[in-house]
Coordinates of C-alpha atoms and ligand atoms in Angstrom, one line a residue:
M16 CA 43.0 45.9 -22.2
T17 CA 41.7 44.3 -25.2
E18 CA 38.3 46.3 -25.5
T19 CA 40.3 49.5 -26.1
L20 CA 41.9 48.1 -29.3
D21 CA 40.4 49.4 -32.5
L22 CA 41.5 46.4 -34.9
P23 CA 41.2 46.9 -38.8
S24 CA 38.4 44.7 -39.5
D25 CA 36.1 43.6 -42.3
E26 CA 32.5 42.6 -41.2
K27 CA 32.5 39.7 -43.2
T28 CA 35.6 38.1 -43.0
G29 CA 36.6 39.1 -39.5
P30 CA 40.0 40.7 -38.4
R31 CA 42.1 40.8 -41.5
P32 CA 45.1 38.3 -40.8
K33 CA 48.4 40.2 -40.1
R34 CA 51.7 39.4 -40.5
L35 CA 54.5 39.7 -37.8
F36 CA 58.4 39.3 -38.5
I37 CA 60.5 39.3 -35.5
K38 CA 64.4 39.4 -35.8
T39 CA 66.3 38.3 -32.7
Y40 CA 69.7 39.3 -31.8
G41 CA 71.8 38.5 -28.6
C42 CA 71.3 36.0 -26.0
Q43 CA 68.6 33.4 -25.2
M44 CA 66.6 35.8 -23.0
N45 CA 65.9 37.6 -26.4
V46 CA 65.0 34.6 -27.9
Y47 CA 62.4 33.9 -24.9
D48 CA 61.3 37.7 -25.3
S49 CA 60.6 37.5 -28.9
E50 CA 58.2 34.3 -28.4
R51 CA 56.4 36.2 -25.9
M52 CA 56.1 39.3 -28.0
A53 CA 54.5 36.9 -30.6
D54 CA 52.3 35.6 -27.8
V55 CA 51.3 39.0 -26.8
L56 CA 50.4 40.0 -30.1
R57 CA 48.6 36.6 -31.2
P58 CA 45.3 37.7 -29.9
L59 CA 45.5 41.0 -32.0
G60 CA 45.3 38.6 -35.2
Y61 CA 49.1 38.7 -35.9
S62 CA 50.8 35.5 -36.9
A63 CA 54.3 34.8 -37.7
T64 CA 55.7 34.9 -41.0
E65 CA 59.3 34.0 -41.8
S66 CA 59.8 36.5 -44.4
V67 CA 60.1 40.1 -44.0
E68 CA 58.5 41.1 -47.2
D69 CA 55.2 39.4 -46.3
A70 CA 55.3 41.4 -42.7
D71 CA 52.6 44.0 -41.7
F72 CA 54.8 44.7 -38.5
V73 CA 58.5 43.9 -37.9
I74 CA 60.4 44.1 -34.8
L75 CA 64.0 44.0 -34.2
N76 CA 64.5 42.4 -30.7
T77 CA 67.9 43.9 -30.4
C78 CA 71.4 43.1 -28.2
H79 CA 73.6 45.8 -26.9
I80 CA 76.3 43.8 -25.6
R81 CA 79.2 44.4 -28.2
E82 CA 79.4 47.3 -30.4
K83 CA 79.0 45.0 -33.6
A84 CA 75.7 43.9 -32.4
A85 CA 74.2 47.3 -31.7
E86 CA 75.4 48.4 -35.1
K87 CA 73.8 45.8 -37.0
V88 CA 70.4 47.3 -35.9
Y89 CA 70.9 50.5 -37.7
S90 CA 71.9 48.6 -40.9
E91 CA 69.0 46.7 -40.7
L92 CA 66.8 49.6 -40.0
G93 CA 68.0 51.3 -43.0
K94 CA 66.8 47.9 -45.3
L95 CA 63.5 48.2 -43.5
R96 CA 63.0 51.9 -44.3
Q97 CA 63.6 51.0 -48.1
L98 CA 60.9 48.6 -47.8
K99 CA 58.7 50.9 -46.0
E100 CA 58.9 53.6 -48.6
A101 CA 58.3 51.1 -51.2
R102 CA 55.1 50.3 -49.7
D103 CA 54.1 53.9 -48.9
G104 CA 54.4 53.7 -45.5
A105 CA 52.3 50.3 -45.0
L106 CA 54.7 48.7 -42.7
T107 CA 55.1 49.1 -38.8
I108 CA 58.7 49.0 -37.7
A109 CA 59.3 48.6 -33.6
V110 CA 62.9 48.4 -32.0
A111 CA 62.8 46.1 -28.8
G112 CA 65.3 44.8 -26.6
C113 CA 68.7 46.1 -24.9
V114 CA 69.7 48.7 -27.9
A115 CA 66.0 50.2 -27.5
Q116 CA 66.7 50.6 -23.8
A117 CA 70.1 51.9 -23.9
E118 CA 69.7 54.4 -26.8
G119 CA 65.9 54.7 -27.5
E120 CA 66.1 58.6 -28.6
E121 CA 69.0 57.8 -30.5
I122 CA 67.2 55.2 -32.6
M123 CA 64.2 57.7 -33.3
K124 CA 66.7 60.5 -34.4
R125 CA 68.9 58.2 -36.6
Q126 CA 65.8 56.6 -38.3
P127 CA 62.7 58.2 -38.6
A128 CA 61.4 55.1 -40.2
V129 CA 61.1 53.6 -36.7
D130 CA 57.5 53.8 -35.4
L131 CA 58.0 52.6 -31.8
V132 CA 60.9 51.7 -29.4
V133 CA 60.2 49.3 -26.6
G134 CA 62.7 48.2 -23.7
P135 CA 63.0 44.7 -22.5
Q136 CA 60.5 45.2 -19.5
A137 CA 57.7 47.0 -21.7
Y138 CA 56.8 44.8 -24.3
H139 CA 53.7 43.4 -22.6
Q140 CA 52.4 47.2 -23.6
L141 CA 53.0 46.3 -27.3
P142 CA 49.1 46.4 -28.0
E143 CA 48.2 49.6 -26.5
L144 CA 51.2 51.1 -28.2
L145 CA 50.3 49.8 -31.7
T146 CA 46.9 51.6 -31.5
R147 CA 48.5 54.6 -30.1
T148 CA 51.2 54.8 -32.8
A149 CA 48.1 54.2 -35.4
R150 CA 47.6 57.7 -34.5
A151 CA 50.8 59.5 -33.4
R152 CA 54.2 58.2 -34.8
G153 CA 57.3 57.9 -32.6
E154 CA 56.5 56.3 -29.3
R155 CA 59.0 55.3 -27.1
I156 CA 58.7 53.1 -23.8
G157 CA 60.5 51.3 -21.2
A158 CA 62.9 53.3 -19.3
D159 CA 61.9 51.6 -16.2
F160 CA 62.8 48.5 -14.9
A161 CA 59.9 46.5 -13.5
P162 CA 59.7 43.0 -14.8
V163 CA 57.1 42.1 -12.2
D164 CA 54.3 44.1 -14.1
K165 CA 55.5 42.6 -17.4
F166 CA 55.1 38.9 -16.3
D167 CA 51.9 39.7 -14.7
A168 CA 50.7 40.9 -18.1
L169 CA 51.8 38.4 -20.5
P170 CA 49.5 35.6 -21.5
A171 CA 49.4 32.4 -19.8
T172 CA 49.6 30.5 -23.3
R173 CA 52.8 30.2 -25.0
G174 CA 52.9 29.2 -28.6
V175 CA 55.4 26.7 -28.7
D176 CA 55.7 23.9 -30.9
G177 CA 58.8 22.4 -30.1
V178 CA 59.9 19.9 -27.3
T179 CA 62.3 22.0 -26.0
A180 CA 61.7 25.7 -24.6
F181 CA 63.3 28.4 -22.7
L182 CA 61.6 29.6 -19.7
T183 CA 62.8 33.0 -17.8
V184 CA 63.0 32.7 -14.2
Q185 CA 65.1 35.7 -13.4
E186 CA 66.1 39.0 -15.2
G187 CA 68.7 41.7 -14.5
C188 CA 72.2 41.9 -12.8
D189 CA 73.7 43.6 -9.8
K190 CA 77.2 42.4 -10.6
F191 CA 78.5 45.5 -12.8
C192 CA 81.4 43.8 -14.5
T193 CA 83.3 46.9 -15.8
F194 CA 82.9 45.7 -19.4
C195 CA 79.1 44.9 -19.4
V196 CA 76.2 46.9 -20.3
V197 CA 73.6 44.3 -18.9
P198 CA 73.1 45.9 -15.5
Y199 CA 72.3 49.1 -17.4
T200 CA 69.9 47.3 -20.2
R201 CA 68.2 45.0 -17.9
G202 CA 68.1 46.6 -14.6
A203 CA 68.4 45.0 -11.3
E204 CA 68.3 41.4 -10.3
W205 CA 64.6 40.1 -10.1
S206 CA 63.2 36.7 -9.7
R207 CA 59.8 35.3 -10.6
P208 CA 57.8 33.6 -8.0
V209 CA 57.9 29.9 -7.9
A210 CA 54.2 29.5 -8.5
A211 CA 54.5 31.5 -11.8
V212 CA 57.4 29.5 -13.0
L213 CA 55.5 26.2 -12.3
A214 CA 52.6 27.6 -13.7
E215 CA 54.4 28.6 -17.0
A216 CA 56.2 25.1 -16.9
R217 CA 52.8 23.2 -16.6
E218 CA 51.7 25.3 -19.7
L219 CA 54.8 24.0 -21.8
A220 CA 54.5 20.6 -20.8
A221 CA 50.9 20.6 -22.0
R222 CA 52.2 21.8 -25.4
G223 CA 54.5 18.8 -25.5
V224 CA 57.7 20.5 -24.0
R225 CA 60.0 17.9 -22.1
E226 CA 63.1 19.9 -21.7
V227 CA 63.2 23.4 -20.3
T228 CA 66.2 25.9 -20.1
L229 CA 65.8 28.3 -17.1
L230 CA 66.7 31.9 -18.1
G231 CA 68.4 34.5 -16.0
Q232 CA 71.3 36.9 -16.6
N233 CA 72.5 35.4 -13.2
V234 CA 70.3 32.6 -13.0
N235 CA 71.8 31.0 -10.1
A236 CA 71.0 34.4 -8.1
Y237 CA 67.6 33.2 -8.5
D238 CA 65.5 34.0 -5.0
G239 CA 62.0 34.0 -6.3
E240 CA 59.1 34.0 -3.7
G241 CA 58.2 30.2 -2.5
A242 CA 54.7 28.9 -1.6
D243 CA 55.8 29.8 2.0
G244 CA 56.2 33.4 1.4
A245 CA 60.0 33.1 1.9
P246 CA 62.8 33.3 -0.8
S247 CA 63.4 30.1 -2.7
S248 CA 66.8 29.0 -4.5
L249 CA 67.4 27.7 -7.9
A250 CA 68.3 24.4 -6.4
R251 CA 64.7 24.4 -4.9
L252 CA 63.2 25.7 -7.9
A253 CA 64.7 22.7 -9.9
F254 CA 63.4 20.2 -7.5
A255 CA 59.8 21.5 -7.9
L256 CA 60.2 21.8 -11.8
A257 CA 61.1 18.0 -11.7
E258 CA 57.8 17.3 -10.1
V259 CA 55.9 18.6 -13.1
P260 CA 54.5 15.8 -15.2
G261 CA 56.3 15.7 -18.5
I262 CA 59.1 17.9 -17.7
D263 CA 61.9 15.4 -17.8
R264 CA 65.2 17.6 -18.4
I265 CA 66.3 20.8 -16.9
R266 CA 69.1 23.4 -17.7
Y267 CA 69.7 26.7 -16.6
T268 CA 71.8 29.4 -17.8
T269 CA 73.9 31.8 -17.3
S270 CA 75.3 31.3 -14.0
H271 CA 77.8 33.3 -11.9
P272 CA 80.6 31.7 -10.0
N273 CA 80.1 33.8 -6.9
D274 CA 76.2 32.6 -6.8
F275 CA 77.0 28.9 -6.9
T276 CA 75.7 27.3 -3.6
D277 CA 76.8 24.2 -2.2
E278 CA 72.8 23.4 -2.3
L279 CA 72.9 23.8 -6.2
I280 CA 76.0 21.5 -6.4
E281 CA 74.1 19.0 -4.4
A282 CA 71.5 19.2 -6.6
H283 CA 73.3 18.2 -9.5
R284 CA 74.3 15.1 -7.6
D285 CA 70.8 14.3 -6.3
L286 CA 68.4 15.2 -9.1
P287 CA 68.9 13.4 -12.3
Q288 CA 66.6 15.8 -14.2
L289 CA 69.4 18.5 -13.8
M290 CA 71.2 17.8 -17.2
P291 CA 75.1 17.4 -16.8
Y292 CA 76.1 20.8 -19.0
L293 CA 76.8 24.1 -17.1
H294 CA 77.4 27.3 -18.7
L295 CA 79.8 29.0 -16.1
P296 CA 81.7 32.0 -17.8
V297 CA 84.9 33.1 -16.1
Q298 CA 85.8 35.7 -18.7
S299 CA 89.9 35.7 -17.9
G300 CA 92.2 33.1 -16.0
S301 CA 94.2 36.0 -14.9
D302 CA 93.7 37.2 -11.4
R303 CA 94.9 40.9 -12.5
I304 CA 92.4 41.1 -15.1
L305 CA 89.4 39.5 -13.0
R306 CA 90.0 42.2 -10.5
L307 CA 89.9 45.0 -13.2
M308 CA 86.8 43.2 -14.6
N309 CA 85.2 43.4 -11.1
R310 CA 84.3 39.9 -11.4
K311 CA 84.7 39.6 -7.4
H312 CA 86.5 36.2 -7.7
G313 CA 89.8 34.8 -8.7
R314 CA 91.2 32.2 -10.9
Q315 CA 91.7 29.7 -8.0
A316 CA 88.0 30.1 -6.5
Y317 CA 86.9 29.4 -10.2
L318 CA 88.9 26.3 -10.5
D319 CA 88.1 25.1 -7.2
L320 CA 84.4 25.6 -7.9
I321 CA 84.7 23.4 -10.8
A322 CA 86.3 20.4 -9.0
R323 CA 83.5 20.4 -6.6
I324 CA 80.9 20.5 -9.2
R325 CA 82.9 17.5 -10.8
E326 CA 83.2 15.6 -7.5
A327 CA 79.2 15.9 -7.3
R328 CA 78.6 15.1 -11.0
P329 CA 81.5 13.7 -12.5
D330 CA 80.1 13.4 -16.2
M331 CA 79.6 17.5 -15.9
A332 CA 80.4 19.2 -19.2
I333 CA 81.6 23.0 -18.6
S334 CA 81.0 25.6 -21.2
G335 CA 82.2 29.4 -20.6
D336 CA 82.5 32.9 -22.2
F337 CA 85.9 34.7 -22.4
I338 CA 86.9 37.8 -23.3
V339 CA 90.5 38.9 -24.7
G340 CA 91.9 42.0 -25.3
F341 CA 90.5 43.5 -22.0
P342 CA 92.4 46.9 -21.2
A343 CA 95.7 46.3 -19.9
E344 CA 95.7 42.7 -20.6
T345 CA 99.7 41.5 -21.2
D346 CA 100.4 38.4 -23.1
A347 CA 101.1 36.7 -19.7
D348 CA 97.5 37.5 -18.4
F349 CA 96.8 35.9 -21.5
E350 CA 98.7 32.8 -21.1
Q351 CA 96.8 32.5 -17.9
T352 CA 93.7 32.4 -19.8
L353 CA 95.0 29.6 -21.9
D354 CA 96.4 27.9 -18.9
L355 CA 93.1 28.2 -17.3
V356 CA 91.4 26.6 -20.2
R357 CA 93.8 23.6 -20.6
Q358 CA 92.9 22.8 -16.8
V359 CA 89.2 23.1 -17.0
N360 CA 88.8 21.3 -20.3
Y361 CA 85.7 22.6 -22.0
A362 CA 83.2 21.0 -24.0
S363 CA 82.1 24.1 -25.7
A364 CA 82.8 28.1 -25.2
F365 CA 82.1 31.6 -26.6
S366 CA 85.0 33.9 -26.9
F367 CA 84.7 37.5 -27.6
M368 CA 87.2 40.4 -28.4
Y369 CA 86.6 43.0 -25.9
S370 CA 84.3 45.8 -27.2
P371 CA 84.3 48.9 -25.3
R372 CA 80.8 50.0 -24.3
P373 CA 79.5 53.4 -23.6
G374 CA 78.7 54.2 -20.1
T375 CA 81.0 51.3 -18.7
P376 CA 84.1 51.7 -16.4
A377 CA 86.4 49.8 -18.8
A378 CA 85.3 51.8 -21.6
T379 CA 87.7 54.5 -20.3
M380 CA 90.4 52.5 -18.6
A381 CA 94.1 53.4 -19.5
A382 CA 96.0 50.9 -22.0
Q383 CA 93.3 49.6 -24.3
V384 CA 94.7 46.6 -26.1
A385 CA 95.2 47.1 -29.7
E386 CA 92.9 45.4 -32.2
E387 CA 95.6 43.3 -33.8
V388 CA 96.8 42.1 -30.6
A389 CA 93.3 41.2 -29.5
R390 CA 92.6 39.4 -32.7
A391 CA 95.6 37.1 -32.5
R392 CA 94.8 36.3 -29.1
L393 CA 91.2 35.3 -30.0
H394 CA 92.5 33.1 -32.7
A395 CA 95.0 31.1 -30.2
L396 CA 92.3 30.8 -27.6
Q397 CA 89.4 29.6 -30.2
A398 CA 92.2 27.1 -31.5
L399 CA 92.4 25.7 -28.2
L400 CA 88.6 25.8 -27.4
T401 CA 87.9 24.2 -30.7
E402 CA 90.2 21.4 -30.1
Q403 CA 88.6 20.7 -26.8
Q404 CA 85.1 20.7 -28.1
L405 CA 86.2 18.3 -30.5
A406 CA 87.8 16.0 -28.3
F407 CA 84.9 16.2 -25.9
N408 CA 82.5 15.0 -28.6
V409 CA 84.9 12.3 -29.8
S410 CA 85.1 11.0 -26.4
R411 CA 81.4 10.2 -26.3
A412 CA 81.9 7.5 -29.1
G413 CA 81.0 4.4 -27.6
L414 CA 78.7 5.5 -25.0
T415 CA 74.8 4.7 -24.9
V416 CA 73.1 7.9 -23.9
P417 CA 69.5 9.2 -23.6
V418 CA 68.7 11.4 -26.7
L419 CA 65.7 13.6 -26.6
F420 CA 64.5 13.9 -30.5
E421 CA 64.0 17.3 -31.3
R422 CA 63.3 18.0 -35.0
K423 CA 63.7 16.1 -38.7
G424 CA 67.1 16.2 -39.9
R425 CA 67.8 17.0 -43.5
H426 CA 68.1 13.7 -45.3
G427 CA 65.5 10.9 -45.6
A428 CA 64.1 9.6 -42.1
Q429 CA 67.0 11.2 -40.0
A430 CA 66.2 12.9 -36.9
I431 CA 68.1 15.5 -34.7
G432 CA 68.1 15.0 -31.1
R433 CA 69.8 16.6 -28.0
S434 CA 72.3 14.5 -25.8
P435 CA 72.5 15.4 -22.0
W436 CA 75.5 17.3 -22.9
L437 CA 73.5 19.6 -25.2
Q438 CA 75.0 18.2 -28.3
S439 CA 73.2 17.7 -31.5
V440 CA 72.9 13.9 -32.1
H441 CA 71.9 12.7 -35.9
V442 CA 70.1 9.5 -36.0
E443 CA 68.9 7.4 -39.0
D444 CA 65.5 6.4 -39.3
A445 CA 64.3 7.8 -36.3
D446 CA 62.0 11.1 -37.7
H447 CA 58.9 9.2 -36.2
L448 CA 60.3 9.6 -32.6
I449 CA 60.2 13.6 -32.3
G450 CA 59.4 14.1 -28.5
E451 CA 60.7 10.8 -27.4
I452 CA 63.7 10.2 -25.1
L453 CA 65.5 7.2 -26.3
A454 CA 68.9 5.0 -25.7
V455 CA 71.0 6.0 -28.8
E456 CA 74.8 4.5 -29.1
I457 CA 77.1 7.2 -30.2
E458 CA 79.1 6.0 -32.9
R459 CA 81.2 9.2 -33.8
G460 CA 81.8 12.6 -32.7
Q461 CA 82.3 15.6 -34.9
Q462 CA 83.2 19.4 -34.4
N463 CA 79.8 20.2 -33.7
S464 CA 77.7 17.3 -33.5
L465 CA 77.3 13.5 -33.0
T466 CA 76.3 10.6 -34.8
G467 CA 74.5 7.5 -33.1
R468 CA 72.1 4.6 -33.8
L469 CA 69.1 3.9 -31.9
M470 CA 69.4 1.2 -29.2
Q471 CA 65.8 1.1 -27.8
Q472 CA 62.9 1.1 -29.9
K473 CA 59.7 3.3 -28.6
A474 CA 58.0 1.2 -26.0
A475 CA 54.5 0.0 -27.5
Ligands
SAH520 N1 75.6 37.1 -17.3 C1 76.5 36.4 -17.9 C2 76.9 37.0 -19.2 C3 76.2 38.0 -20.0 S1 76.8 38.7 -21.4 C4 78.0 36.4 -17.0 O1 78.0 36.9 -16.2 O2 78.7 35.8 -17.5 C5 77.5 37.0 -22.4 C6 78.9 37.6 -22.7 O3 79.2 38.5 -23.5 C7 79.7 37.9 -21.5 O4 80.0 36.4 -20.5 C8 81.1 38.1 -22.0 O5 81.8 37.1 -22.3 C9 80.4 38.7 -23.4 N2 80.5 40.4 -23.2 C10 79.9 41.0 -22.3 N3 80.3 42.6 -22.5 C11 81.1 42.3 -23.4 C12 81.9 43.3 -23.9 N4 82.1 44.5 -23.7 N5 83.0 43.2 -24.7 C13 83.2 41.8 -25.4 N6 82.5 40.9 -24.9 C14 81.6 41.0 -23.9
SF4_521 FE1 77.3 41.4 -17.3 FE2 79.0 40.8 -15.5 FE3 76.4 40.9 -14.8 FE4 77.1 38.9 -16.2 S1 77.6 39.1 -14.1 S2 75.4 40.3 -16.9 S3 79.0 39.8 -17.4 S4 78.0 42.6 -15.4
F3S522 FE1 72.5 41.4 -25.4 FE2 70.6 42.1 -23.8 FE3 71.1 39.8 -23.7 S1 72.8 43.4 -24.4 S2 73.2 39.5 -24.4 S3 70.4 41.0 -25.9 S4 70.9 40.9 -22.1

C-alpha cells in the first residue's frame, strides 16, 4: 500500500522527519497497540517524540472501561485543539482505542479538531487514513471486528528497545459480565495462530527481549490455530514459546477463572519459563453479586482453583481485580469480598468503584449503590490489599532470586530489575547488567519494590 502514499518530501533532504506523539490510556493491550501504531507509521517517516509540543501527529489511544477514563479523552482533546489553533491547523489529531470504537461519532461531534477516529481493529489502516484526511477531514473507521486483517497487515518488525515486551495473542471477550464494555469495544474472542505468535516472539528475541507477557482480554481462552491446523491451548503455546532461543520468561494476562484448565495448571508445574505470578480477577467475594455480574462462577470455585494452582506451583503470587459498589451490593456482600481477600492473600491487586457504563445491563439495574458507600468500601478494601502487598514484599527478604535487569535506576550505578513475582528490584552497581538474569539476594521489601544485592556476577 506504500506506493499510494503521497508524502510531503523535499528532493534534496528526503522525507521531512515527522514527529508522532501517542498518549496511551487503559490496559496493557492498549500499550501494545500503541507500540504497533508506531510500527505502522515508522515507514512513513514518523518517529516518536515524548513531548506533545513537538508533534505533527497526536494519537490518543483511549479506554472506555470506566466513566472517568472516557471523560479524560474529551478534556485532553480540548487542550489539543488549542495547540492546533495556535499552529493554524498544522497538527493531525487521531482518537484510537476503545472510546473511538464506542463513541466515534460523538467524538467527531463534540470535538471538530479531531481529524480521524480509528477503532482497535483498524489501526493498521492509519497510513491510508492519513493520506485521505490530508484531503478530507473527519474520517471514522473501525466499527467491525476482524482482528485477523489487522494482524496480517501489521509490519513484522517491532520497534522495541527494552528487555521485556507485550505480545497480543488473543483479543475480545465473549463473557459479557454485566458491568463491562469490553465485549462491545473489542468484539468476540479471537486468537492469533501459533505460527504468527512464534514469529513475533522470535522478532522480539532478536531485539534483545527476554521476557514476554502474552496479552488477551481472556488470554487463557486462547485457541489459536496450531501447526497441525487444530486449535492450540495457551499451555501448549507457552511450551512452544519456551523453545524460542532468547525467550527465558513467559507471563500472560488477563485470565478468566472459567477458562483455567488442568493443562494450564500443570504447565505452571512443569514449565520453569512460566513465571509464578498470576493475574486472576474475581471482582467480588459474594455469590449473590457474582451472579448479578454474570461471572458464571461462584466464590468457592475461585478459591478451589487458587488452591489447585498453588498446589502445582507453591510460590505462585496471585493478583486480582475487584469492583466495589456494584448494584445491590450490601455490607454483608462486601464483607464476603474482604473475607475472600483474606483467604487468598494477594501479592497485588487493583480495585475500582463500580462505574455504570452506557449499554451494559448493570447500568440500569435497581439499587445502585450510593457513591459515599462505595467509596468507603473501596478505602477499606484498598487498606487490606495494601497491607497484603507489603507483607508479600517483606516476605521476600532473605531469598536469593533470579532478577532480570531491565533499566537504569535513578541514582548512580543502580539498576532496576524484575523478580519472578513481577516486583521491581533495586540493585546498586548493576547498571552494566541490563538484559542479564542474575541471582540477587533480597535485603528488604517495601510497599512497591524490593531492594537487593548482587550474588552472582556476570559469567565471563
Ligand atoms: N478481562 C478481564 C478484565 C478486563 S477490564 C477480566 O475478565 O477480569 C479490567 C478491570 O476493570 C476488570 O477486571 C474490572 O475489575 C474493572 N472494570 C470493568 N468494568 C468496570 C466498571 N463498569 N466499573 C468499574 N470497574 C470496572
Ligand atoms: Fe469484561 Fe468480563 Fe470480559 Fe473480563 S470477562 S473483559 S470483565 S466482560
Ligand atoms: Fe480499556 Fe479497552 Fe483495555 S476499554 S481496559 S482499553 S480493552
